[in-house]
DNA sequence: CGCTGGGTTGATCGCACTCAACCCGCGTGG
DNA sequence: CCACGCGGGTTGAGTGCGATCAACCCAGCG
């Protein structure tokens, strides 16, 4: 392979997974550890989308014509009830695939939390590439499986945990997520507001704020400046109560 | 293909998806509409498991050595917290795949609600067959994707819906599920107890019982004999409040 | 300067939880 | 035969956690 080709590949890779400077060789996103041939094929069908904070990548009810991967920044994925109540299903970070769960219409909205970029793929075209690369199909199933495991944890939290347990568990999960992304994990900077956290945890923003205050008071976390949080994992683990009996 | 071979295949098929007599050609489970060659391969690596009510197919924390498909009966899939609180993640019926979300250990318990049968596959062996049949890999991803969509709906219910909305939505979803399985859907017979419903909906059994009484009082459902329920879909839909704003 | 979004804290309310009593049907055994 | 236990279900009384309503602070910004 010549130098120009290799350079083009690296551009494509960096479009699909933003070089964050902290990432090592961990598996992130669709491209990691895939053959150049695959990268090239993907590059011919993808389009880069740039998002400002608060703008929607996809909207609930729209025709589900595309799949995406988030390549930088963060986003929230949420559903809305007829009367306006909203539930954030999950937060998305670099490397996350967007499109699971969609049949003909998107059953959720995805909205950027910060400035973010995404790769957009025509559904049929990506399916075509997947057929040509069964390894990718396998990995995508793995990602779906992981998302299911995450969803299970979250259902447990929403159905059975107290407000304090939910917040403690959330902070630890988020920290672990940041660590895997190669970003600062403790202290870490929250990319979302109290309201977002509340809508994710099935609480109100007031309750979340109160729990943060309580956790600070008992020394399980400390906050600031800005949205920085420092975790005392020991105490948070004791509060959370995760795990089998 | 000769008659004996064909007969053997039909036996295998019936092992993997119990012939319920009501099913038409809908896609259920792994085998539906797959080539005979695939059925034969699967049959060499599967083992049939028979379950009595209340017995566990897999237990949280065990080594995740197998995948399963439920081929008859029904089951509940649940997680347990350290102090014993339980959350039912979902109910399983004929054709459902069991194993998504598992990495090295099973993160949940699966327990039969009624007499049930399942097909058990060594994980590695099933993965091998999947590599040989990319079409299956594709379908499995589809099943995972559907499970994610279901999980999203359930998170919305757990996080944002009132007790009455949760029960109304649950009954309608269950009825729709029964219909797709070719079983009586209205009236239908609940395969689970009030306590199971409560653990699924993030409520207590008393609350579920009260809501059933309320729904009866306002004519949205009628019950009996036994666990039979008749739904007034009109009224239940009005109560549920599903859908986008 | 005032406005807006994000955050904290206080006072009160109400939905669902908790504790408790009771019913029914069923299987088991004295 | 009835007694008994047990799982499943219903209903009542009282409680509490988190929601609601409201006031206020701060920082950023046009």
Coordinates of C-alpha atoms (C1' of nucleotides) in Angstrom, one line a residue:
Chain A
X1 CA 0.0 0.0 0.0
X2 CA 1.4 3.4 -0.9
X3 CA 1.7 6.4 1.3
X4 CA -1.1 8.4 -0.2
X5 CA -3.5 5.5 0.2
X6 CA -2.5 5.0 3.7
X7 CA -3.0 8.7 4.5
X8 CA -6.5 8.6 3.0
X9 CA -7.3 5.7 5.2
X10 CA -6.1 7.5 8.3
X11 CA -8.3 10.4 7.3
X12 CA -11.3 8.1 7.0
X13 CA -10.5 6.4 10.3
X14 CA -10.3 9.7 12.0
X15 CA -13.6 10.8 10.5
X16 CA -15.2 7.7 11.9
X17 CA -13.6 7.8 15.3
X18 CA -12.3 11.1 16.3
X19 CA -8.7 11.0 17.4
X20 CA -9.2 12.2 20.9
X21 CA -5.5 12.0 21.8
X22 CA -6.2 9.8 24.8
X23 CA -7.5 6.7 23.0
X24 CA -5.2 3.7 22.8
X25 CA -5.9 0.6 20.8
X26 CA -9.1 -0.3 22.5
X27 CA -12.0 -1.4 20.3
X28 CA -14.2 1.6 19.7
X29 CA -16.8 1.9 17.1
X30 CA -17.2 0.1 13.8
X31 CA -13.8 0.6 12.3
X32 CA -11.4 -0.5 15.1
X33 CA -9.2 -3.4 14.0
X34 CA -11.1 -3.8 10.7
X35 CA -9.3 -4.4 7.4
X36 CA -8.5 -1.4 5.2
X37 CA -10.7 -2.9 2.5
X38 CA -13.6 -2.5 4.8
X39 CA -12.7 1.1 5.8
X40 CA -12.6 2.0 2.1
X41 CA -16.0 0.5 1.4
X42 CA -17.5 2.3 4.3
X43 CA -16.0 5.6 3.3
X44 CA -17.8 5.4 0.0
X45 CA -21.2 5.3 1.6
X46 CA -20.8 7.5 4.7
X47 CA -21.4 11.2 5.2
X48 CA -20.1 13.2 8.1
X49 CA -22.6 15.2 10.2
X50 CA -21.7 18.0 12.5
X51 CA -23.9 18.8 15.3
X52 CA -24.2 21.8 17.6
X53 CA -25.3 21.4 21.2
X54 CA -29.1 20.9 21.5
X55 CA -29.6 19.9 17.8
X56 CA -31.2 16.6 16.9
X57 CA -29.4 13.9 14.9
X58 CA -32.7 12.1 14.5
X59 CA -36.2 12.7 15.7
X60 CA -38.8 10.3 17.1
X61 CA -41.3 9.4 14.4
X62 CA -39.1 10.2 11.4
X63 CA -38.5 7.6 8.7
X64 CA -35.6 5.4 9.8
X65 CA -33.5 5.8 6.7
X66 CA -30.1 5.9 8.2
X67 CA -27.8 4.4 10.7
X68 CA -25.1 6.4 12.5
X69 CA -22.0 6.2 14.6
X70 CA -21.1 8.9 16.9
X71 CA -17.5 9.9 16.2
X72 CA -17.0 12.7 18.7
X73 CA -18.8 14.5 21.5
X74 CA -21.8 13.2 23.4
X75 CA -25.5 12.9 22.9
X76 CA -28.7 11.8 24.7
X77 CA -31.2 9.4 23.3
X78 CA -34.8 9.8 24.6
X79 CA -38.4 9.0 24.1
X80 CA -41.4 11.2 24.6
X81 CA -45.0 10.4 25.7
X82 CA -48.1 12.0 24.2
X83 CA -48.3 14.5 27.1
X84 CA -44.7 15.5 26.9
X85 CA -43.1 13.4 29.6
X86 CA -39.6 12.4 28.5
X87 CA -37.3 9.5 29.5
X88 CA -33.7 9.5 28.5
X89 CA -32.8 6.0 27.5
X90 CA -29.1 6.4 27.3
X91 CA -26.2 8.7 26.7
X92 CA -24.1 8.3 23.6
X93 CA -20.3 8.8 23.3
X94 CA -17.6 8.4 20.8
X95 CA -17.8 5.1 19.0
X96 CA -21.4 4.4 19.8
X97 CA -23.7 3.0 17.1
X98 CA -27.1 4.6 16.6
X99 CA -29.9 2.7 15.1
X100 CA -30.7 -0.3 17.1
X101 CA -34.3 -0.7 17.9
X102 CA -35.5 1.1 14.8
X103 CA -37.9 -0.5 12.4
X104 CA -39.6 1.7 9.9
X105 CA -39.7 4.8 12.1
X106 CA -37.2 6.0 14.7
X107 CA -38.7 5.2 18.1
X108 CA -36.5 7.8 19.8
X109 CA -34.8 11.2 19.4
X110 CA -31.0 11.6 19.5
X111 CA -29.8 15.1 20.5
X112 CA -26.3 16.4 20.9
X113 CA -25.2 17.4 24.4
X114 CA -22.1 19.2 23.2
X115 CA -20.6 19.9 19.8
X116 CA -20.5 16.5 18.2
X117 CA -19.9 14.7 14.9
X118 CA -21.4 11.5 13.5
X119 CA -21.1 9.3 10.5
X120 CA -24.3 8.7 8.6
X121 CA -25.0 5.6 6.5
X122 CA -28.0 4.8 4.3
X123 CA -29.5 1.7 6.0
X124 CA -29.6 -0.5 2.9
X125 CA -26.1 0.5 1.9
X126 CA -24.7 -0.3 5.4
X127 CA -26.5 -3.6 5.4
X128 CA -24.8 -4.4 2.0
X129 CA -21.4 -3.7 3.5
X130 CA -22.3 -5.9 6.5
X131 CA -23.2 -8.8 4.2
X132 CA -19.8 -8.4 2.6
X133 CA -18.1 -8.4 6.0
X134 CA -19.7 -11.0 8.3
X135 CA -17.1 -10.1 10.9
X136 CA -18.8 -6.7 11.2
X137 CA -22.2 -8.3 11.5
X138 CA -20.8 -10.3 14.4
X139 CA -19.4 -7.2 16.1
X140 CA -22.6 -5.3 15.6
X141 CA -24.4 -8.1 17.3
X142 CA -21.9 -7.9 20.1
X143 CA -22.6 -4.1 20.4
X144 CA -26.3 -4.8 20.5
X145 CA -25.8 -7.5 23.1
X146 CA -23.9 -5.0 25.3
X147 CA -26.6 -2.5 24.9
X148 CA -29.1 -5.0 26.1
X149 CA -27.0 -5.7 29.2
X150 CA -26.8 -2.0 29.8
X151 CA -30.6 -1.7 29.4
X152 CA -31.1 -4.5 31.9
X153 CA -29.0 -2.7 34.5
X154 CA -30.9 0.5 33.9
X155 CA -34.3 -1.3 34.2
X156 CA -33.2 -2.6 37.6
X157 CA -32.2 0.9 38.6
X158 CA -35.5 2.4 37.4
X159 CA -37.7 -0.3 38.9
X160 CA -36.1 -1.1 42.2
X161 CA -33.4 1.4 43.3
X162 CA -33.9 4.5 45.5
X163 CA -32.9 7.9 44.3
X164 CA -29.6 7.8 46.1
X165 CA -28.7 4.4 44.8
X166 CA -29.6 5.5 41.2
X167 CA -27.3 8.5 41.4
X168 CA -24.5 6.6 43.0
X169 CA -24.7 3.9 40.3
X170 CA -25.0 6.4 37.5
X171 CA -21.9 8.3 38.6
X172 CA -19.9 5.1 38.8
X173 CA -21.1 3.8 35.5
X174 CA -20.3 7.1 33.8
X175 CA -16.8 7.2 35.3
X176 CA -16.1 3.7 34.1
X177 CA -17.4 4.7 30.7
X178 CA -15.1 7.7 30.6
X179 CA -12.2 5.5 31.6
X180 CA -12.9 3.1 28.7
X181 CA -13.0 6.0 26.3
X182 CA -9.6 7.2 27.6
X183 CA -11.0 10.3 29.1
X184 CA -10.5 11.6 32.6
X185 CA -12.7 9.4 34.8
X186 CA -12.0 10.6 38.4
X187 CA -12.4 13.5 38.7
X188 CA -14.5 13.7 35.6
X189 CA -16.6 16.4 33.9
X190 CA -20.3 15.6 33.5
X191 CA -21.4 16.3 29.9
X192 CA -25.0 16.6 30.9
X193 CA -27.2 18.8 33.1
X194 CA -29.0 17.8 36.3
X195 CA -32.2 17.8 34.3
X196 CA -30.7 15.3 31.9
X197 CA -29.5 13.1 34.7
X198 CA -33.0 13.3 36.3
X199 CA -34.7 12.3 33.0
X200 CA -32.3 9.4 32.7
X201 CA -32.8 8.1 36.2
X202 CA -36.6 8.5 36.3
X203 CA -36.4 11.4 38.9
X204 CA -36.9 15.1 38.9
X205 CA -34.0 17.6 38.7
X206 CA -34.8 18.8 42.2
X207 CA -34.3 15.3 43.6
X208 CA -31.1 14.8 41.7
X209 CA -29.8 18.1 43.1
X210 CA -30.7 17.1 46.6
X211 CA -29.0 13.7 46.3
X212 CA -25.9 15.4 45.0
X213 CA -26.0 17.6 48.1
X214 CA -26.5 14.6 50.3
X215 CA -23.6 12.7 48.7
X216 CA -21.4 15.7 49.1
X217 CA -22.4 16.0 52.8
X218 CA -21.4 12.4 53.5
X219 CA -18.2 12.6 51.6
X220 CA -19.1 10.2 48.8
X221 CA -18.4 12.9 46.1
X222 CA -17.1 16.4 45.8
X223 CA -18.0 18.8 43.0
X224 CA -16.6 21.7 41.0
X225 CA -15.3 23.7 39.5
X226 CA -18.0 23.7 36.9
X227 CA -19.4 20.2 36.2
X228 CA -16.4 18.4 37.6
X229 CA -17.1 15.6 40.1
X230 CA -14.7 13.6 42.2
X231 CA -15.9 10.1 43.3
X232 CA -15.1 8.2 46.4
X233 CA -15.7 4.8 44.8
X234 CA -15.6 3.0 48.2
X235 CA -18.5 5.0 49.6
X236 CA -20.4 5.1 46.3
X237 CA -20.2 1.3 46.0
X238 CA -21.5 0.9 49.5
X239 CA -24.5 3.2 48.7
X240 CA -25.3 1.6 45.3
X241 CA -25.9 -2.0 46.4
X242 CA -25.3 -3.4 42.9
X243 CA -24.7 -7.1 42.4
X244 CA -26.3 -10.5 43.1
X245 CA -27.6 -11.5 46.5
Chain B
X1 CA -34.7 -35.3 -0.3
X2 CA -36.2 -38.6 0.8
X3 CA -39.1 -39.0 3.2
X4 CA -37.1 -40.2 6.2
X5 CA -34.8 -37.2 6.0
X6 CA -37.8 -34.9 5.7
X7 CA -39.4 -36.5 8.7
X8 CA -36.3 -36.1 10.8
X9 CA -36.2 -32.5 9.9
X10 CA -39.7 -31.9 10.9
X11 CA -38.9 -33.6 14.3
X12 CA -36.0 -31.2 14.7
X13 CA -38.1 -28.2 13.8
X14 CA -40.8 -29.3 16.2
X15 CA -38.2 -29.7 18.9
X16 CA -36.9 -26.2 18.3
X17 CA -40.3 -24.5 17.9
X18 CA -43.1 -26.5 19.5
X19 CA -45.9 -27.0 17.1
X20 CA -48.7 -25.2 18.9
X21 CA -51.3 -25.9 16.3
X22 CA -52.2 -22.2 16.1
X23 CA -49.0 -21.0 14.5
X24 CA -49.0 -20.1 10.9
X25 CA -45.9 -19.3 8.8
X26 CA -44.9 -16.3 10.9
X27 CA -41.2 -16.0 11.7
X28 CA -40.7 -17.4 15.2
X29 CA -37.3 -18.4 16.6
X30 CA -34.1 -19.3 14.9
X31 CA -35.4 -22.0 12.5
X32 CA -38.3 -20.4 10.8
X33 CA -37.7 -20.2 7.0
X34 CA -34.1 -21.4 7.3
X35 CA -32.7 -24.0 4.9
X36 CA -32.8 -27.6 5.8
X37 CA -29.0 -27.7 5.8
X38 CA -29.0 -25.2 8.7
X39 CA -31.6 -27.2 10.7
X40 CA -29.4 -30.3 10.4
X41 CA -26.3 -28.5 11.6
X42 CA -28.2 -27.0 14.5
X43 CA -29.6 -30.4 15.4
X44 CA -26.2 -31.8 15.9
X45 CA -25.2 -29.3 18.5
X46 CA -28.5 -28.8 20.4
X47 CA -29.9 -30.5 23.4
X48 CA -33.5 -30.3 24.6
X49 CA -34.2 -29.1 28.1
X50 CA -37.5 -29.7 29.9
X51 CA -38.4 -27.4 32.7
X52 CA -41.0 -27.6 35.5
X53 CA -42.7 -24.5 36.8
X54 CA -40.4 -22.5 39.1
X55 CA -37.2 -24.2 38.0
X56 CA -34.3 -22.1 36.7
X57 CA -32.9 -22.5 33.2
X58 CA -29.9 -20.4 34.0
X59 CA -28.9 -18.6 37.2
X60 CA -27.4 -15.1 37.7
X61 CA -23.7 -15.4 38.2
X62 CA -23.2 -18.8 36.5
X63 CA -20.7 -19.3 33.8
X64 CA -22.4 -18.3 30.5
X65 CA -21.5 -21.5 28.6
X66 CA -24.8 -21.8 26.7
X67 CA -27.3 -20.0 24.5
X68 CA -30.9 -21.2 24.4
X69 CA -34.2 -20.8 22.6
X70 CA -37.4 -21.3 24.4
X71 CA -39.5 -23.7 22.4
X72 CA -42.6 -24.0 24.5
X73 CA -44.1 -22.5 27.6
X74 CA -43.1 -19.3 29.2
X75 CA -40.4 -18.0 31.5
X76 CA -39.4 -14.9 33.4
X77 CA -35.9 -13.2 33.2
X78 CA -34.9 -11.3 36.3
X79 CA -32.0 -9.7 38.1
X80 CA -31.4 -9.6 41.9
X81 CA -29.8 -6.9 44.0
X82 CA -27.5 -7.7 47.0
X83 CA -30.4 -7.2 49.5
X84 CA -32.8 -9.4 47.6
X85 CA -34.8 -6.9 45.6
X86 CA -35.7 -8.3 42.2
X87 CA -36.6 -6.8 38.9
X88 CA -38.1 -8.9 36.2
X89 CA -36.5 -7.7 32.9
X90 CA -38.9 -9.5 30.6
X91 CA -41.1 -12.5 30.0
X92 CA -40.0 -15.1 27.5
X93 CA -42.3 -17.1 25.2
X94 CA -42.0 -19.7 22.4
X95 CA -39.3 -18.7 19.9
X96 CA -37.5 -16.3 22.2
X97 CA -33.7 -16.4 22.2
X98 CA -31.9 -16.5 25.6
X99 CA -28.4 -15.2 25.9
X100 CA -28.2 -11.6 24.8
X101 CA -26.4 -9.5 27.2
X102 CA -24.3 -12.3 28.6
X103 CA -20.5 -11.9 28.7
X104 CA -18.5 -14.4 30.8
X105 CA -21.3 -14.7 33.5
X106 CA -25.0 -14.7 33.1
X107 CA -26.2 -11.3 34.4
X108 CA -29.7 -12.6 35.1
X109 CA -31.8 -15.6 36.1
X110 CA -34.3 -17.3 33.8
X111 CA -37.0 -19.3 35.5
X112 CA -39.9 -21.2 34.0
X113 CA -43.4 -19.9 34.7
X114 CA -45.2 -23.0 33.4
X115 CA -43.9 -26.3 32.1
X116 CA -41.6 -25.3 29.4
X117 CA -39.0 -26.7 27.0
X118 CA -35.8 -25.1 25.6
X119 CA -33.0 -25.9 23.2
X120 CA -29.6 -25.5 24.6
X121 CA -26.5 -24.7 22.5
X122 CA -22.8 -24.6 23.5
X123 CA -21.9 -21.0 22.9
X124 CA -18.9 -21.6 20.8
X125 CA -20.7 -24.2 18.7
X126 CA -23.6 -21.9 18.0
X127 CA -21.2 -19.1 17.0
X128 CA -19.6 -21.6 14.6
X129 CA -22.9 -22.4 13.0
X130 CA -23.6 -18.6 12.8
X131 CA -20.4 -18.0 11.0
X132 CA -21.5 -20.7 8.4
X133 CA -24.9 -19.0 8.0
X134 CA -24.5 -15.2 7.9
X135 CA -28.3 -15.0 7.3
X136 CA -28.7 -16.3 10.8
X137 CA -26.3 -13.7 12.2
X138 CA -28.4 -11.1 10.5
X139 CA -31.6 -12.5 12.0
X140 CA -30.0 -12.7 15.4
X141 CA -29.0 -9.1 15.2
X142 CA -32.6 -8.3 14.3
X143 CA -33.9 -10.1 17.3
X144 CA -31.4 -8.2 19.5
X145 CA -32.5 -5.0 17.9
X146 CA -36.2 -5.8 18.7
X147 CA -35.2 -6.6 22.2
X148 CA -33.6 -3.2 22.5
X149 CA -36.7 -1.5 21.3
X150 CA -38.7 -3.5 23.9
X151 CA -36.3 -2.5 26.6
X152 CA -36.6 1.2 25.6
X153 CA -40.4 1.0 25.9
X154 CA -40.0 -0.6 29.3
X155 CA -37.6 2.0 30.5
X156 CA -40.1 4.7 29.6
X157 CA -42.7 2.8 31.5
X158 CA -40.5 2.3 34.6
X159 CA -39.2 5.9 34.6
X160 CA -42.2 8.0 33.7
X161 CA -45.5 6.2 33.8
X162 CA -48.0 5.9 36.6
X163 CA -49.0 2.6 38.0
X164 CA -52.2 2.6 36.1
X165 CA -50.5 3.4 32.8
X166 CA -47.9 0.7 33.4
X167 CA -50.5 -2.0 33.9
X168 CA -52.7 -0.8 31.0
X169 CA -49.6 -0.8 28.7
X170 CA -48.5 -4.2 30.0
X171 CA -51.8 -5.8 29.3
X172 CA -51.9 -4.5 25.7
X173 CA -48.3 -5.4 25.0
X174 CA -48.9 -8.9 26.4
X175 CA -52.1 -9.3 24.3
X176 CA -50.3 -8.3 21.2
X177 CA -47.5 -10.7 22.0
X178 CA -50.0 -13.5 22.4
X179 CA -51.6 -12.6 19.1
X180 CA -48.3 -12.8 17.3
X181 CA -47.7 -16.2 18.9
X182 CA -51.0 -17.4 17.5
X183 CA -52.5 -17.8 21.0
X184 CA -55.7 -16.4 22.3
X185 CA -55.1 -12.7 22.9
X186 CA -58.5 -11.3 24.0
X187 CA -59.6 -12.7 26.3
X188 CA -56.2 -14.1 27.2
X189 CA -54.9 -16.1 30.1
X190 CA -52.0 -14.5 32.1
X191 CA -49.2 -16.9 32.5
X192 CA -47.8 -15.0 35.5
X193 CA -48.9 -14.0 39.0
X194 CA -49.6 -10.5 40.3
X195 CA -46.3 -10.6 42.0
X196 CA -44.5 -11.3 38.7
X197 CA -46.4 -8.4 37.1
X198 CA -45.4 -6.2 40.0
X199 CA -41.8 -7.1 39.8
X200 CA -41.8 -6.5 36.0
X201 CA -43.5 -3.1 36.3
X202 CA -41.5 -1.8 39.2
X203 CA -44.5 -1.9 41.6
X204 CA -45.7 -3.9 44.5
X205 CA -48.2 -6.7 44.2
X206 CA -50.7 -4.8 46.3
X207 CA -50.5 -1.9 43.9
X208 CA -51.0 -4.1 40.9
X209 CA -54.0 -5.8 42.5
X210 CA -55.5 -2.4 43.3
X211 CA -55.0 -1.2 39.7
X212 CA -56.6 -4.3 38.4
X213 CA -59.6 -3.6 40.6
X214 CA -59.7 0.0 39.4
X215 CA -59.5 -1.0 35.8
X216 CA -62.3 -3.5 36.3
X217 CA -64.4 -0.8 38.1
X218 CA -64.1 1.6 35.1
X219 CA -64.8 -1.2 32.6
X220 CA -61.3 -1.2 30.9
X221 CA -60.9 -4.9 31.7
X222 CA -62.8 -7.8 33.1
X223 CA -61.3 -10.9 34.7
X224 CA -61.9 -14.5 35.4
X225 CA -62.3 -17.3 35.4
X226 CA -58.9 -18.1 36.8
X227 CA -56.2 -15.8 35.2
X228 CA -58.3 -14.9 32.2
X229 CA -58.5 -11.2 31.3
X230 CA -60.7 -9.5 28.7
X231 CA -59.4 -6.1 27.4
X232 CA -61.3 -3.1 26.3
X233 CA -58.5 -1.9 24.0
X234 CA -60.2 1.5 23.4
X235 CA -60.2 2.4 27.1
X236 CA -56.8 0.8 27.8
X237 CA -55.3 2.9 25.0
X238 CA -56.8 6.0 26.5
X239 CA -55.3 5.2 29.9
X240 CA -51.9 4.2 28.6
X241 CA -50.9 7.4 26.8
X242 CA -48.3 5.8 24.7
X243 CA -46.8 7.5 21.6
X244 CA -45.0 10.7 20.7
X245 CA -46.2 14.1 21.7
Chain C
dC1 C1' -28.0 46.0 32.5
dG2 C1' -31.6 42.4 32.4
dC3 C1' -32.4 38.0 30.6
dT4 C1' -31.8 33.1 30.5
dG5 C1' -30.2 28.5 31.6
dG6 C1' -28.4 25.8 35.2
dG7 C1' -28.4 24.8 40.0
dT8 C1' -29.8 24.7 45.1
dT9 C1' -32.9 24.6 48.9
dG10 C1' -37.5 24.9 51.4
dA11 C1' -42.5 23.7 52.2
dT12 C1' -46.1 20.9 51.1
dC13 C1' -48.5 17.1 48.6
dG14 C1' -49.8 12.7 46.9
dC15 C1' -48.9 8.3 44.7
dA16 C1' -47.3 4.1 45.7
dC17 C1' -45.2 1.5 49.6
dT18 C1' -45.7 -0.9 53.9
dC19 C1' -48.0 -3.5 57.2
dA20 C1' -51.9 -6.1 58.1
dA21 C1' -56.0 -8.7 57.9
dC22 C1' -58.7 -11.6 55.4
dC23 C1' -60.5 -14.7 51.4
dC24 C1' -60.3 -18.6 48.4
dG25 C1' -58.8 -23.0 46.4
dC26 C1' -55.8 -26.8 46.6
dG27 C1' -53.0 -30.4 48.3
dT28 C1' -51.5 -33.1 52.3
dG29 C1' -51.9 -35.7 56.1
dG30 C1' -53.6 -36.8 60.8
Chain D
dC1 C1' -63.5 -36.3 57.3
dC2 C1' -61.7 -32.0 58.7
dA3 C1' -57.5 -29.5 60.0
dC4 C1' -53.8 -27.3 58.3
dG5 C1' -50.6 -25.0 55.5
dC6 C1' -49.6 -22.5 51.5
dG7 C1' -49.7 -19.8 47.3
dG8 C1' -52.3 -16.5 45.2
dG9 C1' -55.3 -12.6 45.5
dT10 C1' -57.9 -8.5 47.5
dT11 C1' -58.7 -4.7 50.5
dG12 C1' -57.9 -1.3 54.3
dA13 C1' -55.0 2.1 57.2
dG14 C1' -51.1 4.7 57.7
dT15 C1' -46.5 6.2 56.1
dG16 C1' -42.8 8.0 53.5
dC17 C1' -40.1 9.0 49.4
dG18 C1' -39.8 11.6 45.8
dA19 C1' -42.9 15.0 43.1
dT20 C1' -44.6 19.6 43.0
dC21 C1' -44.5 24.4 43.6
dA22 C1' -41.8 28.2 44.7
dA23 C1' -38.1 31.2 45.9
dC24 C1' -33.6 32.3 45.3
dC25 C1' -28.5 32.3 43.6
dC26 C1' -24.9 32.5 40.1
dA27 C1' -22.6 32.9 35.6
dG28 C1' -22.7 34.0 30.9
dC29 C1' -24.1 37.0 27.5
dG30 C1' -26.5 40.2 24.3

